[in-house]
Short mmCIF file of N, CA and C in Angstrom, two decimals:
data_model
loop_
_atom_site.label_atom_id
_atom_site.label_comp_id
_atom_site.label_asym_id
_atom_site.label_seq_id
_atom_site.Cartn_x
_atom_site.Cartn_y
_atom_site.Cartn_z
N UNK F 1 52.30 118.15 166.41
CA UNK F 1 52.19 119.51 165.94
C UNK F 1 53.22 120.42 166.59
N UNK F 2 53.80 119.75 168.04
CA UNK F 2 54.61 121.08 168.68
C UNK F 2 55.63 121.58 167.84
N UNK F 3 56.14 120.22 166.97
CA UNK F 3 58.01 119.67 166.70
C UNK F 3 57.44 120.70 165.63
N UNK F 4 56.34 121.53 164.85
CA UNK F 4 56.41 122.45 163.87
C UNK F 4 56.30 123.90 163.99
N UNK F 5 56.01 123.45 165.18
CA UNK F 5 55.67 125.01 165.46
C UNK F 5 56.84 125.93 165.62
N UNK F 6 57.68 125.01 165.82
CA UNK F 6 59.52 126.21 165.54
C UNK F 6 59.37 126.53 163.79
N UNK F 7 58.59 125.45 162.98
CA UNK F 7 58.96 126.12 161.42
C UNK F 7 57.59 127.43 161.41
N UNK F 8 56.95 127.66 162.35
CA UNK F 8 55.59 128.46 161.71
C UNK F 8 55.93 129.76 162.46
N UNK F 9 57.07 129.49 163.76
CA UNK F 9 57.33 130.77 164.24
C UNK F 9 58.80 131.39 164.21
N UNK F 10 59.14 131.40 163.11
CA UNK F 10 60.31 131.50 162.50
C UNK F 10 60.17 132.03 160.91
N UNK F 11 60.97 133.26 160.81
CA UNK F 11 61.35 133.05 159.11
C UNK F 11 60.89 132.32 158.27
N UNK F 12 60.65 132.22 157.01
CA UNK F 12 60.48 131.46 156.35
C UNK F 12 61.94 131.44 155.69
N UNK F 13 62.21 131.80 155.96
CA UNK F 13 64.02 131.56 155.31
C UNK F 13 64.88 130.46 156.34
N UNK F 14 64.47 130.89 157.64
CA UNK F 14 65.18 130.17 158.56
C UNK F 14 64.61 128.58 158.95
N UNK F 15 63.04 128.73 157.94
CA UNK F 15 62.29 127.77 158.37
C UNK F 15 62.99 126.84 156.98
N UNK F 16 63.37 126.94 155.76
CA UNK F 16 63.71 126.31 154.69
C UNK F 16 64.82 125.91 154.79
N UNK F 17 66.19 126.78 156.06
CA UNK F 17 67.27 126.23 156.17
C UNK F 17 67.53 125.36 157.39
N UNK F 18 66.42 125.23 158.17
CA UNK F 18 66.33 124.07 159.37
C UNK F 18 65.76 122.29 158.41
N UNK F 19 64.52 122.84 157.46
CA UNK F 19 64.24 121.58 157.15
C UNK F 19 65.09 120.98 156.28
N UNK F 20 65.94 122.02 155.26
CA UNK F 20 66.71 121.35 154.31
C UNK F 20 67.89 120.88 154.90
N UNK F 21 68.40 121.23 156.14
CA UNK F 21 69.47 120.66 156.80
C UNK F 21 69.04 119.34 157.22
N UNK F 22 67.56 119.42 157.78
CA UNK F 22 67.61 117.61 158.36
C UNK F 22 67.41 116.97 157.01
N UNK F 23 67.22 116.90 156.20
CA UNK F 23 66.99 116.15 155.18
C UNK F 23 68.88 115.31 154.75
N UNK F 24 69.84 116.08 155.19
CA UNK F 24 71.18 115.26 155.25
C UNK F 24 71.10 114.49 156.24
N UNK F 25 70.65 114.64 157.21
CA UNK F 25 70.52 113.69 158.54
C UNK F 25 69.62 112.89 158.96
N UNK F 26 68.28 112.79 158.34
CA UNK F 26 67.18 112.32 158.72
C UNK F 26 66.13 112.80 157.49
N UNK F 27 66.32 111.87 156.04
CA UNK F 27 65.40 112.21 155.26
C UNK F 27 63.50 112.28 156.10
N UNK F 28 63.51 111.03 155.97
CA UNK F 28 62.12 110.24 156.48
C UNK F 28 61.65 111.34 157.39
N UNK F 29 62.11 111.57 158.62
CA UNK F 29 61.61 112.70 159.81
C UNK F 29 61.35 114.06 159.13
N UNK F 30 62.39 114.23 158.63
CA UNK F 30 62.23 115.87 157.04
C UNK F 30 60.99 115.54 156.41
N UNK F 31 60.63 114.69 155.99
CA UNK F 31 59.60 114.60 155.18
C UNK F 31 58.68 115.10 156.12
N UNK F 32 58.40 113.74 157.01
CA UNK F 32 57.19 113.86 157.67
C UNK F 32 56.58 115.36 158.55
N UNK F 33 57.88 116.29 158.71
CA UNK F 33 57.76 117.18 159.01
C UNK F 33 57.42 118.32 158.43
N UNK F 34 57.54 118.15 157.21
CA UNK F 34 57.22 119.45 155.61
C UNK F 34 56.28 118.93 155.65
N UNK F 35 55.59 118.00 155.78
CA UNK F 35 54.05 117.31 155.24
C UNK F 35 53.13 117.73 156.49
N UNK F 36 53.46 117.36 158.08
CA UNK F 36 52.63 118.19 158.91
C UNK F 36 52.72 119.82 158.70
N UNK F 37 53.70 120.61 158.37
CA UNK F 37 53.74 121.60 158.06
C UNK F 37 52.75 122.19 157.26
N UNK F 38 52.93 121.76 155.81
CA UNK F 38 51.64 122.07 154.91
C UNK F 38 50.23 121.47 155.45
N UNK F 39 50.28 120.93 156.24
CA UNK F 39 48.77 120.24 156.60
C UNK F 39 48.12 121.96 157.88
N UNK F 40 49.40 121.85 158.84
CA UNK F 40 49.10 122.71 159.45
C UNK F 40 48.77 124.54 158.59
N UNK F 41 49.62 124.80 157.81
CA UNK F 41 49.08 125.78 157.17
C UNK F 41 47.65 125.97 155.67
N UNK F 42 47.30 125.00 156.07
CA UNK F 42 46.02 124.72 155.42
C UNK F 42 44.75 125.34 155.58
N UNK F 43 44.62 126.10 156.65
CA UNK F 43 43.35 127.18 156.86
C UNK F 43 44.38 128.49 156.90
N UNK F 44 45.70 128.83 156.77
CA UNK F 44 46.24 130.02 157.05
C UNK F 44 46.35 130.70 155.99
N UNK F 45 45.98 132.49 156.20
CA UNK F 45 46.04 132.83 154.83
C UNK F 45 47.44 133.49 154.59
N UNK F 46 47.93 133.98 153.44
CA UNK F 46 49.19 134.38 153.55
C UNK F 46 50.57 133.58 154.03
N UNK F 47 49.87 132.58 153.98
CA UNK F 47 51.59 132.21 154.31
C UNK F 47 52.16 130.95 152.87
N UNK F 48 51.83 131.59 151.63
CA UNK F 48 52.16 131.11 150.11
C UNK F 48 53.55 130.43 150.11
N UNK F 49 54.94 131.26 150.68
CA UNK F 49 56.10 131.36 151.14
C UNK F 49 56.33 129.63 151.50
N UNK F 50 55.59 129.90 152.72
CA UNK F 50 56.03 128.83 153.21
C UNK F 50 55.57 127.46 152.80
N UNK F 51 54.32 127.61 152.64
CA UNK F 51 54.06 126.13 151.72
C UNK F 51 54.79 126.04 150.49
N UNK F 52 55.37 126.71 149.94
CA UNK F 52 56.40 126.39 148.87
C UNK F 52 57.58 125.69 149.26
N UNK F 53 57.79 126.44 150.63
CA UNK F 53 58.94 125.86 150.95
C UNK F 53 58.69 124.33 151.56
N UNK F 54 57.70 124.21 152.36
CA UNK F 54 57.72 122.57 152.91
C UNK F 54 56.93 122.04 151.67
N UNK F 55 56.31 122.06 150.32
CA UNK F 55 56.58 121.29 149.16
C UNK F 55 58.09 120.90 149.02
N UNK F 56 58.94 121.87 148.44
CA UNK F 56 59.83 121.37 147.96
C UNK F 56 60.66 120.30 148.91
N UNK F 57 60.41 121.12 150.19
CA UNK F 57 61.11 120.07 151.26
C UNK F 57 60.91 118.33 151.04
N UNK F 58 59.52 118.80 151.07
CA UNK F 58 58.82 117.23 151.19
C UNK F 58 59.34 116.13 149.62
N UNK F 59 59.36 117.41 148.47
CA UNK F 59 59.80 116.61 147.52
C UNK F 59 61.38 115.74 147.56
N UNK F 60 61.76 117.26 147.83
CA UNK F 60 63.22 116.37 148.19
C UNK F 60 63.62 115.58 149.39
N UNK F 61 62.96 115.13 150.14
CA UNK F 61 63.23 114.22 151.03
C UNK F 61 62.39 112.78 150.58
N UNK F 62 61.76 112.55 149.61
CA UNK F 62 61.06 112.24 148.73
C UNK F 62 62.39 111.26 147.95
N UNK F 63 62.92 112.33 147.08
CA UNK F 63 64.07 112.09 145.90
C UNK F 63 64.82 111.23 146.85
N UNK F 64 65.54 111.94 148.34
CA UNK F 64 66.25 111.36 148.78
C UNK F 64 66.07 109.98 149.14
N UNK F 65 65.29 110.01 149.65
CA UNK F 65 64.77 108.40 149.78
C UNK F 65 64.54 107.36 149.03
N UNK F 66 64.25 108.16 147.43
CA UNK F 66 64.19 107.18 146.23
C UNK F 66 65.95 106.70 146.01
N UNK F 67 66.77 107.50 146.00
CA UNK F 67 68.12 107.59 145.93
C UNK F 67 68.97 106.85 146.83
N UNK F 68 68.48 106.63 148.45
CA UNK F 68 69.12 106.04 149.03
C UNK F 68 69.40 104.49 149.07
N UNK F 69 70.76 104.41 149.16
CA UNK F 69 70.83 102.72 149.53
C UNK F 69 70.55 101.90 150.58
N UNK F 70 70.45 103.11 151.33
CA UNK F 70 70.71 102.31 152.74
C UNK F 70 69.30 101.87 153.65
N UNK F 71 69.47 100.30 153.61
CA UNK F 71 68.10 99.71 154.13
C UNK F 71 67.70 99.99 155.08
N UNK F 72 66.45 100.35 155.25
CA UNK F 72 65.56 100.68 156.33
C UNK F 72 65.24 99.41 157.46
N UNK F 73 65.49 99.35 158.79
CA UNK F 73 65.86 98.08 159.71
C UNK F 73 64.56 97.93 159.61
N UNK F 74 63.12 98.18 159.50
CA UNK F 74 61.53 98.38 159.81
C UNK F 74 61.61 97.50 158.38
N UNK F 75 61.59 98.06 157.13
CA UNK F 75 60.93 97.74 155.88
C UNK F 75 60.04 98.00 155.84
N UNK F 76 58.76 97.37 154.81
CA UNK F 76 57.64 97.70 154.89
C UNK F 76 56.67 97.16 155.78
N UNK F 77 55.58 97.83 156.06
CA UNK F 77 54.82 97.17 157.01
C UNK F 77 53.68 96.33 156.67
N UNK F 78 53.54 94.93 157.16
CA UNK F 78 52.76 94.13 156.66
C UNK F 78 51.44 94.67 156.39
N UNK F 79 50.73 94.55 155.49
CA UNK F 79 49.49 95.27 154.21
C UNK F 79 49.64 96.07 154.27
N UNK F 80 50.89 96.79 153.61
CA UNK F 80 51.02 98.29 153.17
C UNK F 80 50.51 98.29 151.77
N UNK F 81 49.54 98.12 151.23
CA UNK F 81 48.92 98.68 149.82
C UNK F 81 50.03 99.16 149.07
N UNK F 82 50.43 99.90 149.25
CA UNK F 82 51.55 101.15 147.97
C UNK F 82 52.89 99.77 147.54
N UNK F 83 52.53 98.75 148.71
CA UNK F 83 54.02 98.04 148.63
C UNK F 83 53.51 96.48 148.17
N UNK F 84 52.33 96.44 148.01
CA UNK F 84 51.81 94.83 147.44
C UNK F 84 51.21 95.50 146.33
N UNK F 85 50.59 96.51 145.92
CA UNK F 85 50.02 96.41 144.94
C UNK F 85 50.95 96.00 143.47
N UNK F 86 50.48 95.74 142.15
CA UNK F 86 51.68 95.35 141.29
C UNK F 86 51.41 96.55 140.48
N UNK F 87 52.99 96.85 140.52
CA UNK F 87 53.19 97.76 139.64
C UNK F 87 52.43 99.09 138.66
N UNK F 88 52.15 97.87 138.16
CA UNK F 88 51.30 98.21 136.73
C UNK F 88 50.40 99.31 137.23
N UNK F 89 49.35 99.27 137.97
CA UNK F 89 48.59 99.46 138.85
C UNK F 89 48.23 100.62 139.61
N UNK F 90 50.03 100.77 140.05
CA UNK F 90 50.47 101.66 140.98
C UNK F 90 50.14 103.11 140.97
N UNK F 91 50.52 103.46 139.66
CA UNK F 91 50.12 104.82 139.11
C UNK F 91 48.61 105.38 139.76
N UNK F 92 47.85 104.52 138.92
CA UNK F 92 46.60 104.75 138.85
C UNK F 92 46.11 104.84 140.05
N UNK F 93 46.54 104.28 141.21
CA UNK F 93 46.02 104.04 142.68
C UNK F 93 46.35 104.86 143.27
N UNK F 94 47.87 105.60 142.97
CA UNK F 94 48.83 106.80 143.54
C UNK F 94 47.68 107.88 143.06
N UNK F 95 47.11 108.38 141.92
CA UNK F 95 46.64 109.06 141.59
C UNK F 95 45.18 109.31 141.90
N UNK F 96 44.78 108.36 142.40
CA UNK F 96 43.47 107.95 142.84
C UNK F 96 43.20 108.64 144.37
N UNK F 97 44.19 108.07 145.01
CA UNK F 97 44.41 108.63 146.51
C UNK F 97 45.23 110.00 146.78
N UNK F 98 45.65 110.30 145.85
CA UNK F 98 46.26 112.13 146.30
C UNK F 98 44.93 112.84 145.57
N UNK F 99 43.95 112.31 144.76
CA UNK F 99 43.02 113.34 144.39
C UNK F 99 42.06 113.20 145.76
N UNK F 100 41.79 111.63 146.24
CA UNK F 100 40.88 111.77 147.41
C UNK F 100 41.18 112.64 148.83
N UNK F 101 42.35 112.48 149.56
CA UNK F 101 43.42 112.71 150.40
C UNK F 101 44.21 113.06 150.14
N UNK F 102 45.04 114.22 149.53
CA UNK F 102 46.72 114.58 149.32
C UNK F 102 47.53 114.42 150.46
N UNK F 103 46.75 114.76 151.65
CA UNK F 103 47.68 114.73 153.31
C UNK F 103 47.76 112.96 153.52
N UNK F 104 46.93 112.35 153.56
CA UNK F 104 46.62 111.11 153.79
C UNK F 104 47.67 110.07 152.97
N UNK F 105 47.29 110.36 151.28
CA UNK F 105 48.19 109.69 150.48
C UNK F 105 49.57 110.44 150.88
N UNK F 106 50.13 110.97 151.04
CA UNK F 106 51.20 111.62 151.43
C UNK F 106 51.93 111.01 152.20
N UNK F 107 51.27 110.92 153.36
CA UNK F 107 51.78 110.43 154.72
C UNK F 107 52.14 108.88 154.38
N UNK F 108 50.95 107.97 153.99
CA UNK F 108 51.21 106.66 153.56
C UNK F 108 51.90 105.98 152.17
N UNK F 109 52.31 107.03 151.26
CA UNK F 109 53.34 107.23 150.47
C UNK F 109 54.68 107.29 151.30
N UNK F 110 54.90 108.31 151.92
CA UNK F 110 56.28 108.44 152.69
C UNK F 110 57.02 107.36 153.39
N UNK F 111 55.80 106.97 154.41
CA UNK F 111 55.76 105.86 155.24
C UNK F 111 56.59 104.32 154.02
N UNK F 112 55.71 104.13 152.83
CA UNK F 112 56.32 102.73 152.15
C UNK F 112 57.45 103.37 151.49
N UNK F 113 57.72 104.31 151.19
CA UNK F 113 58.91 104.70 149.80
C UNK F 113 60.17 104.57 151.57
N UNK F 114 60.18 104.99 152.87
CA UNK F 114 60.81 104.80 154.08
C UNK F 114 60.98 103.77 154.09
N UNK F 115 59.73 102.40 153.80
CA UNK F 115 60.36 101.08 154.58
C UNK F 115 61.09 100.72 153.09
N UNK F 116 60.86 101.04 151.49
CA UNK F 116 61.56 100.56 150.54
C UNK F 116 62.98 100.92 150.02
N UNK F 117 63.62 102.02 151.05
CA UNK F 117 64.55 102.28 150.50
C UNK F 117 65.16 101.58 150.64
N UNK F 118 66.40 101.81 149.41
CA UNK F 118 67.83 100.92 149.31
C UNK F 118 67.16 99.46 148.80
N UNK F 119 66.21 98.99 148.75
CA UNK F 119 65.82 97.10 148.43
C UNK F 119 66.14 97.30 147.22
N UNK F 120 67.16 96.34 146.65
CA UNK F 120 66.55 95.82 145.40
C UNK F 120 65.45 95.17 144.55
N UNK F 121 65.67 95.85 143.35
CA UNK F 121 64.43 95.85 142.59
C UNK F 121 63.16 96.58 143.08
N UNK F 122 63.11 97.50 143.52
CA UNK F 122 61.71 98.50 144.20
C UNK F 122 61.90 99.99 143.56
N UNK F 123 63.12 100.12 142.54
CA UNK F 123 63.77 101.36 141.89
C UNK F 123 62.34 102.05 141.21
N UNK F 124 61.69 101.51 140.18
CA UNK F 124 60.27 101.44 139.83
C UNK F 124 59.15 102.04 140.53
N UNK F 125 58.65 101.43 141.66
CA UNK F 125 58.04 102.05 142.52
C UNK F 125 58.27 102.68 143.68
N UNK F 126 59.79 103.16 143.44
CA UNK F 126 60.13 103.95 144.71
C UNK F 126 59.87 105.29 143.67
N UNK F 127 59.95 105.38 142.54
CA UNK F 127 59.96 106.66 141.71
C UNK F 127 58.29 107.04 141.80
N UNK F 128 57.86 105.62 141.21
CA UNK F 128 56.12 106.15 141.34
C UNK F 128 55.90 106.75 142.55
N UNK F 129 56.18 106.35 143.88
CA UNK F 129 55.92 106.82 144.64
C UNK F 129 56.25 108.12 145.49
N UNK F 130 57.61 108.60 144.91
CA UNK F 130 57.89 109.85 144.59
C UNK F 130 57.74 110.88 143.79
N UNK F 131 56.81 110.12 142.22
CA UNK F 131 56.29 111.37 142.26
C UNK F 131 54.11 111.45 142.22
N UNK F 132 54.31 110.65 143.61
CA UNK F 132 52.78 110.78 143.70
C UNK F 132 53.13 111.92 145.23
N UNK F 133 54.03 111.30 145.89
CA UNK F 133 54.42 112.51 146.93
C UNK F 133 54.47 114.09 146.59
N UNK F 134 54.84 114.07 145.18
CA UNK F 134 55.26 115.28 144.74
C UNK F 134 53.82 115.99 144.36
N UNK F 135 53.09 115.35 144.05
CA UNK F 135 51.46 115.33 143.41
C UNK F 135 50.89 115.91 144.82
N UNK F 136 50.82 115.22 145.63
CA UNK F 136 50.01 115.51 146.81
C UNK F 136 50.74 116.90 147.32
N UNK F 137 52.35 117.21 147.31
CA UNK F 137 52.27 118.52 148.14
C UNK F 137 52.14 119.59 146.78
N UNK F 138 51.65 119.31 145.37
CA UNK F 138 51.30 120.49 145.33
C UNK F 138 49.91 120.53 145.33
N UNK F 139 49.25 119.56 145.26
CA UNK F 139 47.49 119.60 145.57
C UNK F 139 47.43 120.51 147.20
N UNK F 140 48.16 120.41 148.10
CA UNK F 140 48.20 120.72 149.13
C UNK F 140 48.63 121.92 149.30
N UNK F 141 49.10 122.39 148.09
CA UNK F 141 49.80 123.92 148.11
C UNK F 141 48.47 124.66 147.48
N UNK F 142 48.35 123.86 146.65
CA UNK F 142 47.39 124.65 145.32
C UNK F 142 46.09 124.41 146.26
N UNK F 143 45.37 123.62 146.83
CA UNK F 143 44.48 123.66 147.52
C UNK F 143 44.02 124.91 148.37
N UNK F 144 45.00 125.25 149.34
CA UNK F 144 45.11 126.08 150.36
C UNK F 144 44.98 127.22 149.46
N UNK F 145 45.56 127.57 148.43
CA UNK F 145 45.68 129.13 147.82
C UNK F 145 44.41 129.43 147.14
N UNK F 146 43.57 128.23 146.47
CA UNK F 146 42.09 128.12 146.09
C UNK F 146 41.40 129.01 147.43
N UNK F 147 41.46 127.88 148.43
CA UNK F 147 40.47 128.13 149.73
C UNK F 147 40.88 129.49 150.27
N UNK F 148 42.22 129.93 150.24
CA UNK F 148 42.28 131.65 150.65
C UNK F 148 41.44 132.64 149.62
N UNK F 149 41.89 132.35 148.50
CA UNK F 149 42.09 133.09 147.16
C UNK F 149 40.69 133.89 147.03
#
């Protein structure tokens, strides 16, 4: 929680141009960091701004990772679900777990679309799984503005 607390006490302008900068340098860490972000502003009221901004963050570090070539030295981690399940499947399970957990599926979305980048043949479910990421931060946006609202 500390590594966020520079985005919660800061601008929200200055907070959108710190995360979108690591996202050239460190998709995966960008992510995971827009995603504790929105988790942390989850009982806060008024701060709409900024969960917009660590959505989009999270999406596009998301994209980036679907996009990248370059193999991850980890891969996936043995019984990662998102990464054995087949295909077909996938959707429905992605959708299953951002309605139960959006923070949860989120995190363990990020985590396999991280160990799948760059593999061949995973193009398919690196997308599903980007846009179930995308699903969960706006359940996570739209959630929070319910519970203020």
């Amino acid at each position: 929680m500390s590594d966020i607390t520079r985005y919660l006490n800061t601008s929200v302008s200055d907070a959108k141009i710190s995360l979108e900068g690591g996202l050239r340098n460190d998709a995966p860490s960008t992510g995971r960091d827009a995603l504790a972000l929105l988790e942390a502003l989850q009982d806060r009221e008024g701060q709409t701004s900024r969960r917009k901004v660590a959505a989009s963050v999270l999406r596009k570090a998301a994209k980036t990772l679907v996009e990248s070539e370059e193999l991850d030295k980890h891969g996936v981690a043995a019984g990662d679900y998102y990464a054995e399940i087949p295909t077909g499947e996938l959707r429905e399970w992605v959708q299953m777990t951002v309605e139960d957990d959006p923070a949860k599926a989120a995190r363990e979305m990020l985590a396999t679309l991280t160990g799948l980048r760059g593999e061949h043949g995973t193009t398919s479910r690196r997308k599903i799984l980007a846009a179930g990421i995308g699903k969960a931060a706006k359940a996570l946006t739209e959630e929070t503005t319910l519970c203020t609202g």
